[in-house]
PDB file of C-alpha atoms in Angstrom:
ATOM      1  CA  UNK A 118     151.529 117.712  74.213  1.00 47.00           C
ATOM      2  CA  UNK A 119     149.356 114.806  73.019  1.00 48.00           C
ATOM      3  CA  UNK A 120     150.652 112.620  75.853  1.00 52.00           C
ATOM      4  CA  UNK A 121     149.651 115.270  78.401  1.00 49.00           C
ATOM      5  CA  UNK A 122     146.162 115.456  76.952  1.00 44.00           C
ATOM      6  CA  UNK A 123     145.785 111.668  77.118  1.00 48.00           C
ATOM      7  CA  UNK A 124     146.845 111.629  80.787  1.00 48.00           C
ATOM      8  CA  UNK A 125     144.452 114.426  81.783  1.00 48.00           C
ATOM      9  CA  UNK A 126     141.564 112.836  79.877  1.00 45.00           C
ATOM     10  CA  UNK A 127     142.154 109.467  81.501  1.00 48.00           C
ATOM     11  CA  UNK A 128     142.285 110.991  84.956  1.00 50.00           C
ATOM     12  CA  UNK A 129     139.018 112.842  84.377  1.00 49.00           C
ATOM     13  CA  UNK A 130     137.307 109.634  83.244  1.00 45.00           C
ATOM     14  CA  UNK A 131     138.468 107.805  86.350  1.00 49.00           C
ATOM     15  CA  UNK A 132     137.191 110.578  88.603  1.00 47.00           C
ATOM     16  CA  UNK A 133     133.816 110.684  86.858  1.00 45.00           C
ATOM     17  CA  UNK A 134     133.424 106.910  87.014  1.00 45.00           C
ATOM     18  CA  UNK A 135     134.156 106.857  90.738  1.00 46.00           C
ATOM     19  CA  UNK A 136     131.470 109.492  91.443  1.00 45.00           C
ATOM     20  CA  UNK A 137     127.994 108.101  92.159  1.00 48.00           C
ATOM     21  CA  UNK A 138     124.911 110.265  92.136  1.00 48.00           C
ATOM     22  CA  UNK A 139     122.857 110.304  95.340  1.00 49.00           C
ATOM     23  CA  UNK A 140     119.717 108.172  95.133  1.00 50.00           C
ATOM     24  CA  UNK A 141     116.520 110.029  94.285  1.00 48.00           C
ATOM     25  CA  UNK A 142     113.619 109.879  96.642  1.00 45.00           C
ATOM     26  CA  UNK A 143     110.422 108.365  95.409  1.00 44.00           C
ATOM     27  CA  UNK A 144     107.131 110.096  95.793  1.00 42.00           C
ATOM     28  CA  UNK A 145     104.420 107.818  97.036  1.00 41.00           C
ATOM     29  CA  UNK A 146     101.426 109.918  96.114  1.00 43.00           C
ATOM     30  CA  UNK A 147      99.692 113.096  97.012  1.00 42.00           C
ATOM     31  CA  UNK A 148      98.477 111.942 100.396  1.00 43.00           C
ATOM     32  CA  UNK A 149     101.944 111.943 102.029  1.00 46.00           C
ATOM     33  CA  UNK A 150     102.796 115.504 100.989  1.00 46.00           C
ATOM     34  CA  UNK A 151      99.437 117.161 101.593  1.00 50.00           C
ATOM     35  CA  UNK A 152      97.131 116.245 104.436  1.00 52.00           C
ATOM     36  CA  UNK A 153      93.521 115.772 103.384  1.00 51.00           C
ATOM     37  CA  UNK A 154      91.100 117.633 105.662  1.00 55.00           C
ATOM     38  CA  UNK A 155      89.011 115.373 107.875  1.00 55.00           C
ATOM     39  CA  UNK A 156      85.321 115.770 106.946  1.00 55.00           C
ATOM     40  CA  UNK A 157      82.542 115.544 109.519  1.00 61.00           C
ATOM     41  CA  UNK A 158      81.609 111.861 109.759  1.00 62.00           C
ATOM     42  CA  UNK A 159      78.406 110.416 111.162  1.00 67.00           C
ATOM     43  CA  UNK A 160      79.490 107.701 113.663  1.00 66.00           C
ATOM     44  CA  UNK A 161      76.238 105.780 113.112  1.00 69.00           C
ATOM     45  CA  UNK A 162      76.683 105.571 109.333  1.00 72.00           C
ATOM     46  CA  UNK A 163      76.478 101.902 108.302  1.00 71.00           C
ATOM     47  CA  UNK A 164      78.397 102.376 105.055  1.00 73.00           C
ATOM     48  CA  UNK A 165      81.385 104.038 106.741  1.00 74.00           C
ATOM     49  CA  UNK A 166      81.346 101.420 109.508  1.00 75.00           C
ATOM     50  CA  UNK A 167      81.558  98.627 106.940  1.00 74.00           C
ATOM     51  CA  UNK A 168      84.312 100.476 105.061  1.00 75.00           C
ATOM     52  CA  UNK A 169      86.312 101.025 108.251  1.00 76.00           C
ATOM     53  CA  UNK A 170      86.108  97.354 109.225  1.00 77.00           C
ATOM     54  CA  UNK A 171      87.316  96.225 105.794  1.00 76.00           C
ATOM     55  CA  UNK A 172      90.112  98.826 105.860  1.00 75.00           C
ATOM     56  CA  UNK A 173      91.265  97.476 109.213  1.00 75.00           C
ATOM     57  CA  UNK A 174      91.177  93.828 108.119  1.00 77.00           C
ATOM     58  CA  UNK A 175      92.392  93.936 104.496  1.00 74.00           C
ATOM     59  CA  UNK A 176      93.359  97.401 103.200  1.00 72.00           C
ATOM     60  CA  UNK A 177      94.750  95.967  99.950  1.00 71.00           C
ATOM     61  CA  UNK A 178      91.219  95.197  98.768  1.00 69.00           C
ATOM     62  CA  UNK A 179      90.301  98.870  99.017  1.00 69.00           C
ATOM     63  CA  UNK A 180      93.455 100.223  97.407  1.00 67.00           C
ATOM     64  CA  UNK A 181      93.042  98.043  94.297  1.00 67.00           C
ATOM     65  CA  UNK A 182      90.550  98.919  91.574  1.00 61.00           C
ATOM     66  CA  UNK A 183      87.204  97.052  91.537  1.00 59.00           C
ATOM     67  CA  UNK A 184      86.931  94.040  89.267  1.00 56.00           C
ATOM     68  CA  UNK A 185      83.627  95.176  87.780  1.00 55.00           C
ATOM     69  CA  UNK A 186      84.178  98.641  86.353  1.00 61.00           C
ATOM     70  CA  UNK A 187      80.445  99.125  85.684  1.00 67.00           C
ATOM     71  CA  UNK A 188      79.720  99.493  89.392  1.00 68.00           C
ATOM     72  CA  UNK A 189      80.831 102.401  91.574  1.00 75.00           C
ATOM     73  CA  UNK A 190      83.872 101.583  93.721  1.00 73.00           C
ATOM     74  CA  UNK A 191      83.722  99.873  97.121  1.00 70.00           C
ATOM     75  CA  UNK A 192      80.117  98.660  96.675  1.00 69.00           C
ATOM     76  CA  UNK A 193      81.378  95.185  95.778  1.00 66.00           C
ATOM     77  CA  UNK A 194      82.301  94.779  99.453  1.00 64.00           C
ATOM     78  CA  UNK A 195      78.610  94.266 100.191  1.00 60.00           C
ATOM     79  CA  UNK A 196      78.236  91.673  97.409  1.00 52.00           C
ATOM     80  CA  UNK A 197      81.021  89.166  97.991  1.00 46.00           C
ATOM     81  CA  UNK A 198      82.615  89.410 101.430  1.00 41.00           C
ATOM     82  CA  UNK A 199      85.751  87.302 101.807  1.00 42.00           C
ATOM     83  CA  UNK A 200      87.423  85.887 104.879  1.00 38.00           C
ATOM     84  CA  UNK A 201      91.075  86.742 105.395  1.00 39.00           C
ATOM     85  CA  UNK A 202      92.054  83.121 106.087  1.00 39.00           C
ATOM     86  CA  UNK A 203      90.328  79.883 106.925  1.00 40.00           C
ATOM     87  CA  UNK A 204      90.948  78.287 110.359  1.00 41.00           C
ATOM     88  CA  UNK A 205      92.940  75.490 108.721  1.00 40.00           C
ATOM     89  CA  UNK A 206      95.226  77.946 106.935  1.00 40.00           C
ATOM     90  CA  UNK A 207      95.847  79.849 110.155  1.00 38.00           C
ATOM     91  CA  UNK A 208      96.574  76.624 112.030  1.00 40.00           C
ATOM     92  CA  UNK A 209      99.118  75.457 109.414  1.00 41.00           C
ATOM     93  CA  UNK A 210     100.883  78.840 109.294  1.00 42.00           C
ATOM     94  CA  UNK A 211     104.156  79.400 111.102  1.00 42.00           C
ATOM     95  CA  UNK A 212     102.728  82.304 113.053  1.00 45.00           C
ATOM     96  CA  UNK A 213      99.198  83.317 113.940  1.00 43.00           C
ATOM     97  CA  UNK A 214     100.026  86.882 112.886  1.00 47.00           C
ATOM     98  CA  UNK A 215     100.691  86.029 109.242  1.00 48.00           C
ATOM     99  CA  UNK A 216      97.105  86.612 108.171  1.00 46.00           C
ATOM    100  CA  UNK A 217      96.975  90.074 109.747  1.00 48.00           C
ATOM    101  CA  UNK A 218      97.612  93.269 107.733  1.00 50.00           C
ATOM    102  CA  UNK A 219     101.237  94.367 107.735  1.00 54.00           C
ATOM    103  CA  UNK A 220     100.478  98.090 107.712  1.00 59.00           C
ATOM    104  CA  UNK A 221      97.966 100.293 109.498  1.00 50.00           C
ATOM    105  CA  UNK A 222      94.775 101.123 107.608  1.00 53.00           C
ATOM    106  CA  UNK A 223      94.571 104.570 105.996  1.00 65.00           C
ATOM    107  CA  UNK A 224      92.185 107.181 107.318  1.00 74.00           C
ATOM    108  CA  UNK A 225      88.766 107.070 105.697  1.00 79.00           C
ATOM    109  CA  UNK A 226      88.807 110.533 104.034  1.00 76.00           C
ATOM    110  CA  UNK A 227      92.071 109.714 102.211  1.00 78.00           C
ATOM    111  CA  UNK A 228      90.761 106.262 101.309  1.00 82.00           C
ATOM    112  CA  UNK A 229      87.542 107.617  99.838  1.00 85.00           C
ATOM    113  CA  UNK A 230      89.305 110.414  97.980  1.00 85.00           C
ATOM    114  CA  UNK A 231      91.811 107.909  96.581  1.00 84.00           C
ATOM    115  CA  UNK A 232      88.842 106.023  95.130  1.00 86.00           C
ATOM    116  CA  UNK A 233      87.511 109.315  93.657  1.00 90.00           C
ATOM    117  CA  UNK A 234      84.553 109.171  96.019  1.00 92.00           C
ATOM    118  CA  UNK A 235      82.868 112.218  97.540  1.00 94.00           C
ATOM    119  CA  UNK A 236      80.776 110.999 100.465  1.00 93.00           C
ATOM    120  CA  UNK A 237      77.882 113.125 101.718  1.00 93.00           C
ATOM    121  CA  UNK A 238      76.823 111.513 104.981  1.00 91.00           C
ATOM    122  CA  UNK A 239      75.451 114.479 106.950  1.00 90.00           C
ATOM    123  CA  UNK A 240      72.911 117.292 106.464  1.00 91.00           C
ATOM    124  CA  UNK A 241      73.996 120.036 104.085  1.00 92.00           C
ATOM    125  CA  UNK A 242      75.481 122.615 106.435  1.00 91.00           C
ATOM    126  CA  UNK A 243      78.195 125.130 105.382  1.00 91.00           C
ATOM    127  CA  UNK A 244      81.102 122.921 106.569  1.00 92.00           C
ATOM    128  CA  UNK A 245      79.850 119.956 104.516  1.00 92.00           C
ATOM    129  CA  UNK A 246      79.223 122.106 101.434  1.00 93.00           C
ATOM    130  CA  UNK A 247      82.693 123.643 101.631  1.00 93.00           C
ATOM    131  CA  UNK A 248      84.379 120.250 101.815  1.00 93.00           C
ATOM    132  CA  UNK A 249      82.277 118.662  99.044  1.00 94.00           C
ATOM    133  CA  UNK A 250      82.942 121.521  96.612  1.00 95.00           C
ATOM    134  CA  UNK A 251      86.670 121.444  97.446  1.00 94.00           C
ATOM    135  CA  UNK A 252      86.842 117.679  96.851  1.00 94.00           C
ATOM    136  CA  UNK A 253      85.038 118.019  93.506  1.00 95.00           C
ATOM    137  CA  UNK A 254      87.496 120.689  92.373  1.00 95.00           C
ATOM    138  CA  UNK A 255      90.470 118.616  93.535  1.00 93.00           C
ATOM    139  CA  UNK A 256      89.297 115.442  91.765  1.00 93.00           C
ATOM    140  CA  UNK A 257      88.749 117.338  88.516  1.00 94.00           C
ATOM    141  CA  UNK A 258      92.250 118.807  88.816  1.00 93.00           C
ATOM    142  CA  UNK A 259      93.745 115.385  89.555  1.00 90.00           C
ATOM    143  CA  UNK A 260      92.155 113.789  86.461  1.00 91.00           C
ATOM    144  CA  UNK A 261      89.572 115.602  84.310  1.00 90.00           C
ATOM    145  CA  UNK A 262      88.662 112.392  82.431  1.00 91.00           C
ATOM    146  CA  UNK A 263      88.050 109.842  85.181  1.00 92.00           C
ATOM    147  CA  UNK A 264      84.507 109.792  86.674  1.00 93.00           C
ATOM    148  CA  UNK A 265      83.711 111.192  90.103  1.00 94.00           C
ATOM    149  CA  UNK A 266      81.461 109.195  92.439  1.00 95.00           C
ATOM    150  CA  UNK A 267      79.148 110.925  94.901  1.00 95.00           C
ATOM    151  CA  UNK A 268      77.721 108.634  97.579  1.00 95.00           C
ATOM    152  CA  UNK A 269      74.709 110.211  99.282  1.00 95.00           C
ATOM    153  CA  UNK A 270      73.219 109.468 102.678  1.00 94.00           C
ATOM    154  CA  UNK A 271      71.873 112.847 103.701  1.00 93.00           C
ATOM    155  CA  UNK A 272      68.663 114.475 104.889  1.00 91.00           C
ATOM    156  CA  UNK A 273      69.398 117.601 102.880  1.00 90.00           C
ATOM    157  CA  UNK A 274      69.103 120.950 104.607  1.00 89.00           C
ATOM    158  CA  UNK A 275      66.966 119.488 107.407  1.00 85.00           C
ATOM    159  CA  UNK A 276      67.551 116.963 110.164  1.00 82.00           C
ATOM    160  CA  UNK A 277      65.725 113.665 110.352  1.00 75.00           C
ATOM    161  CA  UNK A 278      63.120 115.287 112.636  1.00 75.00           C
ATOM    162  CA  UNK A 279      62.412 118.014 110.045  1.00 74.00           C
ATOM    163  CA  UNK A 280      64.199 120.895 111.758  1.00 79.00           C
ATOM    164  CA  UNK A 281      65.994 123.220 109.347  1.00 81.00           C
ATOM    165  CA  UNK A 282      69.777 123.204 109.833  1.00 82.00           C
ATOM    166  CA  UNK A 283      71.006 124.823 106.600  1.00 83.00           C
ATOM    167  CA  UNK A 284      69.934 127.212 103.888  1.00 86.00           C
ATOM    168  CA  UNK A 285      68.719 125.934 100.531  1.00 87.00           C
ATOM    169  CA  UNK A 286      71.717 127.610  98.915  1.00 89.00           C
ATOM    170  CA  UNK A 287      73.938 124.879 100.401  1.00 92.00           C
ATOM    171  CA  UNK A 288      72.389 122.324  98.060  1.00 92.00           C
ATOM    172  CA  UNK A 289      72.394 124.732  95.132  1.00 94.00           C
ATOM    173  CA  UNK A 290      76.121 125.407  95.687  1.00 94.00           C
ATOM    174  CA  UNK A 291      76.987 121.696  95.381  1.00 96.00           C
ATOM    175  CA  UNK A 292      74.640 121.378  92.397  1.00 96.00           C
ATOM    176  CA  UNK A 293      76.320 124.279  90.561  1.00 95.00           C
ATOM    177  CA  UNK A 294      79.742 122.772  91.270  1.00 95.00           C
ATOM    178  CA  UNK A 295      78.580 119.447  89.819  1.00 95.00           C
ATOM    179  CA  UNK A 296      77.331 121.157  86.669  1.00 95.00           C
ATOM    180  CA  UNK A 297      80.728 122.840  86.180  1.00 93.00           C
ATOM    181  CA  UNK A 298      82.665 119.567  86.302  1.00 93.00           C
ATOM    182  CA  UNK A 299      84.188 118.187  83.103  1.00 91.00           C
ATOM    183  CA  UNK A 300      84.090 114.660  84.532  1.00 93.00           C
ATOM    184  CA  UNK A 301      81.211 112.242  84.490  1.00 94.00           C
ATOM    185  CA  UNK A 302      79.527 112.280  87.893  1.00 95.00           C
ATOM    186  CA  UNK A 303      78.066 109.002  89.141  1.00 95.00           C
ATOM    187  CA  UNK A 304      75.635 109.454  92.019  1.00 95.00           C
ATOM    188  CA  UNK A 305      74.714 106.637  94.405  1.00 94.00           C
ATOM    189  CA  UNK A 306      72.076 106.743  97.161  1.00 94.00           C
ATOM    190  CA  UNK A 307      73.296 104.449  99.931  1.00 92.00           C
ATOM    191  CA  UNK A 308      70.791 105.449 102.627  1.00 88.00           C
ATOM    192  CA  UNK A 309      68.551 108.474 102.362  1.00 92.00           C
ATOM    193  CA  UNK A 310      68.414 111.253  99.789  1.00 94.00           C
ATOM    194  CA  UNK A 311      65.944 113.809 101.087  1.00 93.00           C
ATOM    195  CA  UNK A 312      65.142 117.270  99.784  1.00 91.00           C
ATOM    196  CA  UNK A 313      68.226 118.908  98.314  1.00 92.00           C
ATOM    197  CA  UNK A 314      70.106 115.603  98.587  1.00 94.00           C
ATOM    198  CA  UNK A 315      67.536 114.076  96.226  1.00 95.00           C
ATOM    199  CA  UNK A 316      68.295 116.877  93.746  1.00 95.00           C
ATOM    200  CA  UNK A 317      72.002 115.997  93.905  1.00 96.00           C
ATOM    201  CA  UNK A 318      71.135 112.331  93.310  1.00 96.00           C
ATOM    202  CA  UNK A 319      69.084 113.197  90.234  1.00 95.00           C
ATOM    203  CA  UNK A 320      71.729 115.635  88.922  1.00 95.00           C
ATOM    204  CA  UNK A 321      74.260 112.909  88.132  1.00 94.00           C
ATOM    205  CA  UNK A 322      75.251 111.969  84.618  1.00 94.00           C
ATOM    206  CA  UNK A 323      72.345 110.417  82.732  1.00 93.00           C
ATOM    207  CA  UNK A 324      72.586 106.640  82.936  1.00 91.00           C
ATOM    208  CA  UNK A 325      74.984 106.790  85.912  1.00 92.00           C
ATOM    209  CA  UNK A 326      72.531 107.466  88.741  1.00 94.00           C
ATOM    210  CA  UNK A 327      72.249 104.508  91.114  1.00 94.00           C
ATOM    211  CA  UNK A 328      70.364 103.552  94.245  1.00 93.00           C
ATOM    212  CA  UNK A 329      70.760 100.749  96.730  1.00 92.00           C
ATOM    213  CA  UNK A 330      67.698  98.469  96.963  1.00 90.00           C
ATOM    214  CA  UNK A 331      66.526  99.666 100.382  1.00 90.00           C
ATOM    215  CA  UNK A 332      67.550 103.318 100.145  1.00 92.00           C
ATOM    216  CA  UNK A 333      64.914 106.056 100.300  1.00 93.00           C
ATOM    217  CA  UNK A 334      64.459 109.267  98.358  1.00 94.00           C
ATOM    218  CA  UNK A 335      62.090 112.094  99.204  1.00 93.00           C
ATOM    219  CA  UNK A 336      61.319 115.504  97.750  1.00 93.00           C
ATOM    220  CA  UNK A 337      59.541 118.211  99.691  1.00 90.00           C
ATOM    221  CA  UNK A 338      59.037 121.946  99.734  1.00 88.00           C
ATOM    222  CA  UNK A 339      61.739 124.072 101.382  1.00 86.00           C
ATOM    223  CA  UNK A 340      60.992 124.963 104.992  1.00 79.00           C
ATOM    224  CA  UNK A 341      61.010 128.439 106.500  1.00 72.00           C
ATOM    225  CA  UNK A 342      63.721 128.726 109.181  1.00 68.00           C
ATOM    226  CA  UNK A 343      62.765 129.835 112.649  1.00 66.00           C
ATOM    227  CA  UNK A 344      61.895 133.559 112.684  1.00 63.00           C
ATOM    228  CA  UNK A 345      61.325 134.137 116.396  1.00 66.00           C
ATOM    229  CA  UNK A 346      62.320 137.788 116.925  1.00 72.00           C
ATOM    230  CA  UNK A 347      62.005 139.021 113.339  1.00 75.00           C
ATOM    231  CA  UNK A 348      59.620 141.876 112.507  1.00 81.00           C
ATOM    232  CA  UNK A 349      56.687 141.100 110.258  1.00 79.00           C
ATOM    233  CA  UNK A 350      58.273 142.751 107.216  1.00 80.00           C
ATOM    234  CA  UNK A 351      61.379 140.537 107.511  1.00 82.00           C
ATOM    235  CA  UNK A 352      59.251 137.408 107.859  1.00 80.00           C
ATOM    236  CA  UNK A 353      57.481 138.331 104.616  1.00 84.00           C
ATOM    237  CA  UNK A 354      60.822 138.831 102.833  1.00 86.00           C
ATOM    238  CA  UNK A 355      62.058 135.452 104.029  1.00 85.00           C
ATOM    239  CA  UNK A 356      58.821 133.770 102.971  1.00 84.00           C
ATOM    240  CA  UNK A 357      59.196 135.186  99.451  1.00 88.00           C
ATOM    241  CA  UNK A 358      62.757 133.861  99.297  1.00 89.00           C
ATOM    242  CA  UNK A 359      61.562 130.383 100.292  1.00 88.00           C
ATOM    243  CA  UNK A 360      58.991 130.451  97.483  1.00 91.00           C
ATOM    244  CA  UNK A 361      61.724 131.427  95.000  1.00 93.00           C
ATOM    245  CA  UNK A 362      63.867 128.516  96.212  1.00 91.00           C
ATOM    246  CA  UNK A 363      60.890 126.172  95.882  1.00 92.00           C
ATOM    247  CA  UNK A 364      60.300 127.233  92.263  1.00 93.00           C
ATOM    248  CA  UNK A 365      64.006 126.782  91.479  1.00 94.00           C
ATOM    249  CA  UNK A 366      63.972 123.316  93.037  1.00 94.00           C
ATOM    250  CA  UNK A 367      60.895 122.361  91.001  1.00 94.00           C
ATOM    251  CA  UNK A 368      62.537 123.494  87.737  1.00 95.00           C
ATOM    252  CA  UNK A 369      65.751 121.592  88.426  1.00 95.00           C
ATOM    253  CA  UNK A 370      63.971 118.392  89.453  1.00 95.00           C
ATOM    254  CA  UNK A 371      61.766 118.585  86.356  1.00 95.00           C
ATOM    255  CA  UNK A 372      64.870 119.030  84.199  1.00 95.00           C
ATOM    256  CA  UNK A 373      66.713 115.992  85.572  1.00 95.00           C
ATOM    257  CA  UNK A 374      63.768 113.618  86.080  1.00 94.00           C
ATOM    258  CA  UNK A 375      62.077 114.266  82.741  1.00 93.00           C
ATOM    259  CA  UNK A 376      58.747 115.176  84.346  1.00 93.00           C
ATOM    260  CA  UNK A 377      56.851 118.404  83.799  1.00 94.00           C
ATOM    261  CA  UNK A 378      57.079 121.198  86.342  1.00 93.00           C
ATOM    262  CA  UNK A 379      53.367 120.771  87.092  1.00 94.00           C
ATOM    263  CA  UNK A 380      53.842 117.103  88.004  1.00 94.00           C
ATOM    264  CA  UNK A 381      56.835 117.845  90.255  1.00 94.00           C
ATOM    265  CA  UNK A 382      55.072 120.785  91.929  1.00 93.00           C
ATOM    266  CA  UNK A 383      51.987 118.650  92.531  1.00 93.00           C
ATOM    267  CA  UNK A 384      53.849 115.768  94.233  1.00 93.00           C
ATOM    268  CA  UNK A 385      55.883 118.247  96.291  1.00 91.00           C
ATOM    269  CA  UNK A 386      52.821 119.711  97.970  1.00 90.00           C
ATOM    270  CA  UNK A 387      53.369 117.100 100.665  1.00 91.00           C
ATOM    271  CA  UNK A 388      56.510 115.023 101.379  1.00 91.00           C
ATOM    272  CA  UNK A 389      56.833 112.562  98.485  1.00 93.00           C
ATOM    273  CA  UNK A 390      58.687 109.409  99.546  1.00 94.00           C
ATOM    274  CA  UNK A 391      60.141 107.012  96.972  1.00 94.00           C
ATOM    275  CA  UNK A 392      61.703 103.604  97.340  1.00 92.00           C
ATOM    276  CA  UNK A 393      64.257 102.504  94.755  1.00 91.00           C
ATOM    277  CA  UNK A 394      61.645 101.173  92.319  1.00 92.00           C
ATOM    278  CA  UNK A 395      59.463 104.273  92.549  1.00 93.00           C
ATOM    279  CA  UNK A 396      62.490 106.561  92.239  1.00 94.00           C
ATOM    280  CA  UNK A 397      63.457 104.786  89.029  1.00 93.00           C
ATOM    281  CA  UNK A 398      59.942 105.176  87.651  1.00 93.00           C
ATOM    282  CA  UNK A 399      59.890 108.876  88.594  1.00 94.00           C
ATOM    283  CA  UNK A 400      63.225 109.474  86.845  1.00 94.00           C
ATOM    284  CA  UNK A 401      65.400 110.237  89.870  1.00 95.00           C
ATOM    285  CA  UNK A 402      67.734 107.287  89.173  1.00 95.00           C
ATOM    286  CA  UNK A 403      68.560 105.025  86.236  1.00 93.00           C
ATOM    287  CA  UNK A 404      69.500 101.760  87.906  1.00 91.00           C
ATOM    288  CA  UNK A 405      68.965  99.870  91.146  1.00 91.00           C
ATOM    289  CA  UNK A 406      72.077  98.139  92.478  1.00 87.00           C
ATOM    290  CA  UNK A 407      70.516  94.721  93.065  1.00 77.00           C
ATOM    291  CA  UNK A 408      72.705  91.704  93.749  1.00 65.00           C
ATOM    292  CA  UNK A 409      71.305  89.577  90.926  1.00 58.00           C
ATOM    293  CA  UNK A 410      67.638  90.300  91.650  1.00 55.00           C
ATOM    294  CA  UNK A 411      67.220  92.223  88.390  1.00 55.00           C
ATOM    295  CA  UNK A 412      67.849  89.039  86.418  1.00 57.00           C
ATOM    296  CA  UNK A 413      65.434  87.115  88.632  1.00 54.00           C
ATOM    297  CA  UNK A 414      62.702  89.732  88.302  1.00 54.00           C
ATOM    298  CA  UNK A 415      63.151  89.830  84.514  1.00 60.00           C
ATOM    299  CA  UNK A 416      62.349  86.106  84.342  1.00 62.00           C
ATOM    300  CA  UNK A 417      59.158  86.449  86.397  1.00 60.00           C
ATOM    301  CA  UNK A 418      55.969  86.177  84.361  1.00 63.00           C
ATOM    302  CA  UNK A 419      53.682  89.240  84.289  1.00 69.00           C
ATOM    303  CA  UNK A 420      50.461  89.190  86.395  1.00 68.00           C
ATOM    304  CA  UNK A 421      48.247  88.636  83.332  1.00 71.00           C
ATOM    305  CA  UNK A 422      50.088  85.422  82.467  1.00 73.00           C
ATOM    306  CA  UNK A 423      49.786  84.203  86.063  1.00 67.00           C
ATOM    307  CA  UNK A 424      46.026  84.787  85.929  1.00 68.00           C
ATOM    308  CA  UNK A 425      45.754  83.018  82.595  1.00 72.00           C
ATOM    309  CA  UNK A 426      47.706  79.966  83.762  1.00 71.00           C
ATOM    310  CA  UNK A 427      45.691  79.721  86.980  1.00 67.00           C
ATOM    311  CA  UNK A 428      42.346  79.988  85.179  1.00 68.00           C
ATOM    312  CA  UNK A 429      41.372  83.367  86.630  1.00 68.00           C
ATOM    313  CA  UNK A 430      39.473  85.611  84.212  1.00 66.00           C
ATOM    314  CA  UNK A 431      39.649  89.408  84.506  1.00 59.00           C
ATOM    315  CA  UNK A 432      36.455  91.249  85.416  1.00 59.00           C
ATOM    316  CA  UNK A 433      36.376  92.995  82.022  1.00 56.00           C
ATOM    317  CA  UNK A 434      36.330  89.641  80.219  1.00 50.00           C
ATOM    318  CA  UNK A 435      33.279  88.373  82.106  1.00 50.00           C
TER     319      UNK A 435
END
């Protein structure tokens, strides 16, 4: 009986050792299993054009994390551009194709979302609002601790010529979604932040609101949409709603900029344009993304010291 058991046990061991489990498939990320919706992209956008050219030439630079974690991702491309290969290196290589990328560049929406970037590059119309809110919710689900970066180059609910293209609620919808996020939200103005887009810029996490040196911000009163065939009573109702939206915008801007509601309401009587320095003084942003100019400007002597060294006396001292 014992001999029979030994024989059966040995045969089972041999059979199990000869069996090999099928190899498991690797998952290479979320972007292969689920297709990211293509957002509306402005073909004249300089930031996306630069990003597309770098993605085509060296996609590995975009897929790796930035060296300086204090800056929002992908902005270091504008600071230190690098050539793929010098002419001498290409000439010494065995093939002229060695310096070229070995895989096709990813599509820009997937690339931006992989860097946890929500890019607002068009006026705030319903399609843009829907996509931005969906991306915010997805990024919070993917990692509720990592920061979310919102890059803004938008004219708000109007076009660049001032014509209204969206309701003010489009901006308020994105703002409410930002306030519900558990993540830190870093906002960056890379072009224009006008109207409701300026509110989104100011609504970022305190200390994490940035602006490129030559970007522009502007706050203005909401505009009444065209009311061509409306009866007079409906025009009055719409006008009251615009006033309510204006008061809400004033309260939110006062909350995030640190100014009083009276100051914000006073500057909003007419379009109030701000360059990066003025936006920082007004409280819309916390830091200007200079390329070393901040250190240079900190070493510059104040105007009073210049006058003293040059022998010029102020009028009050005469």
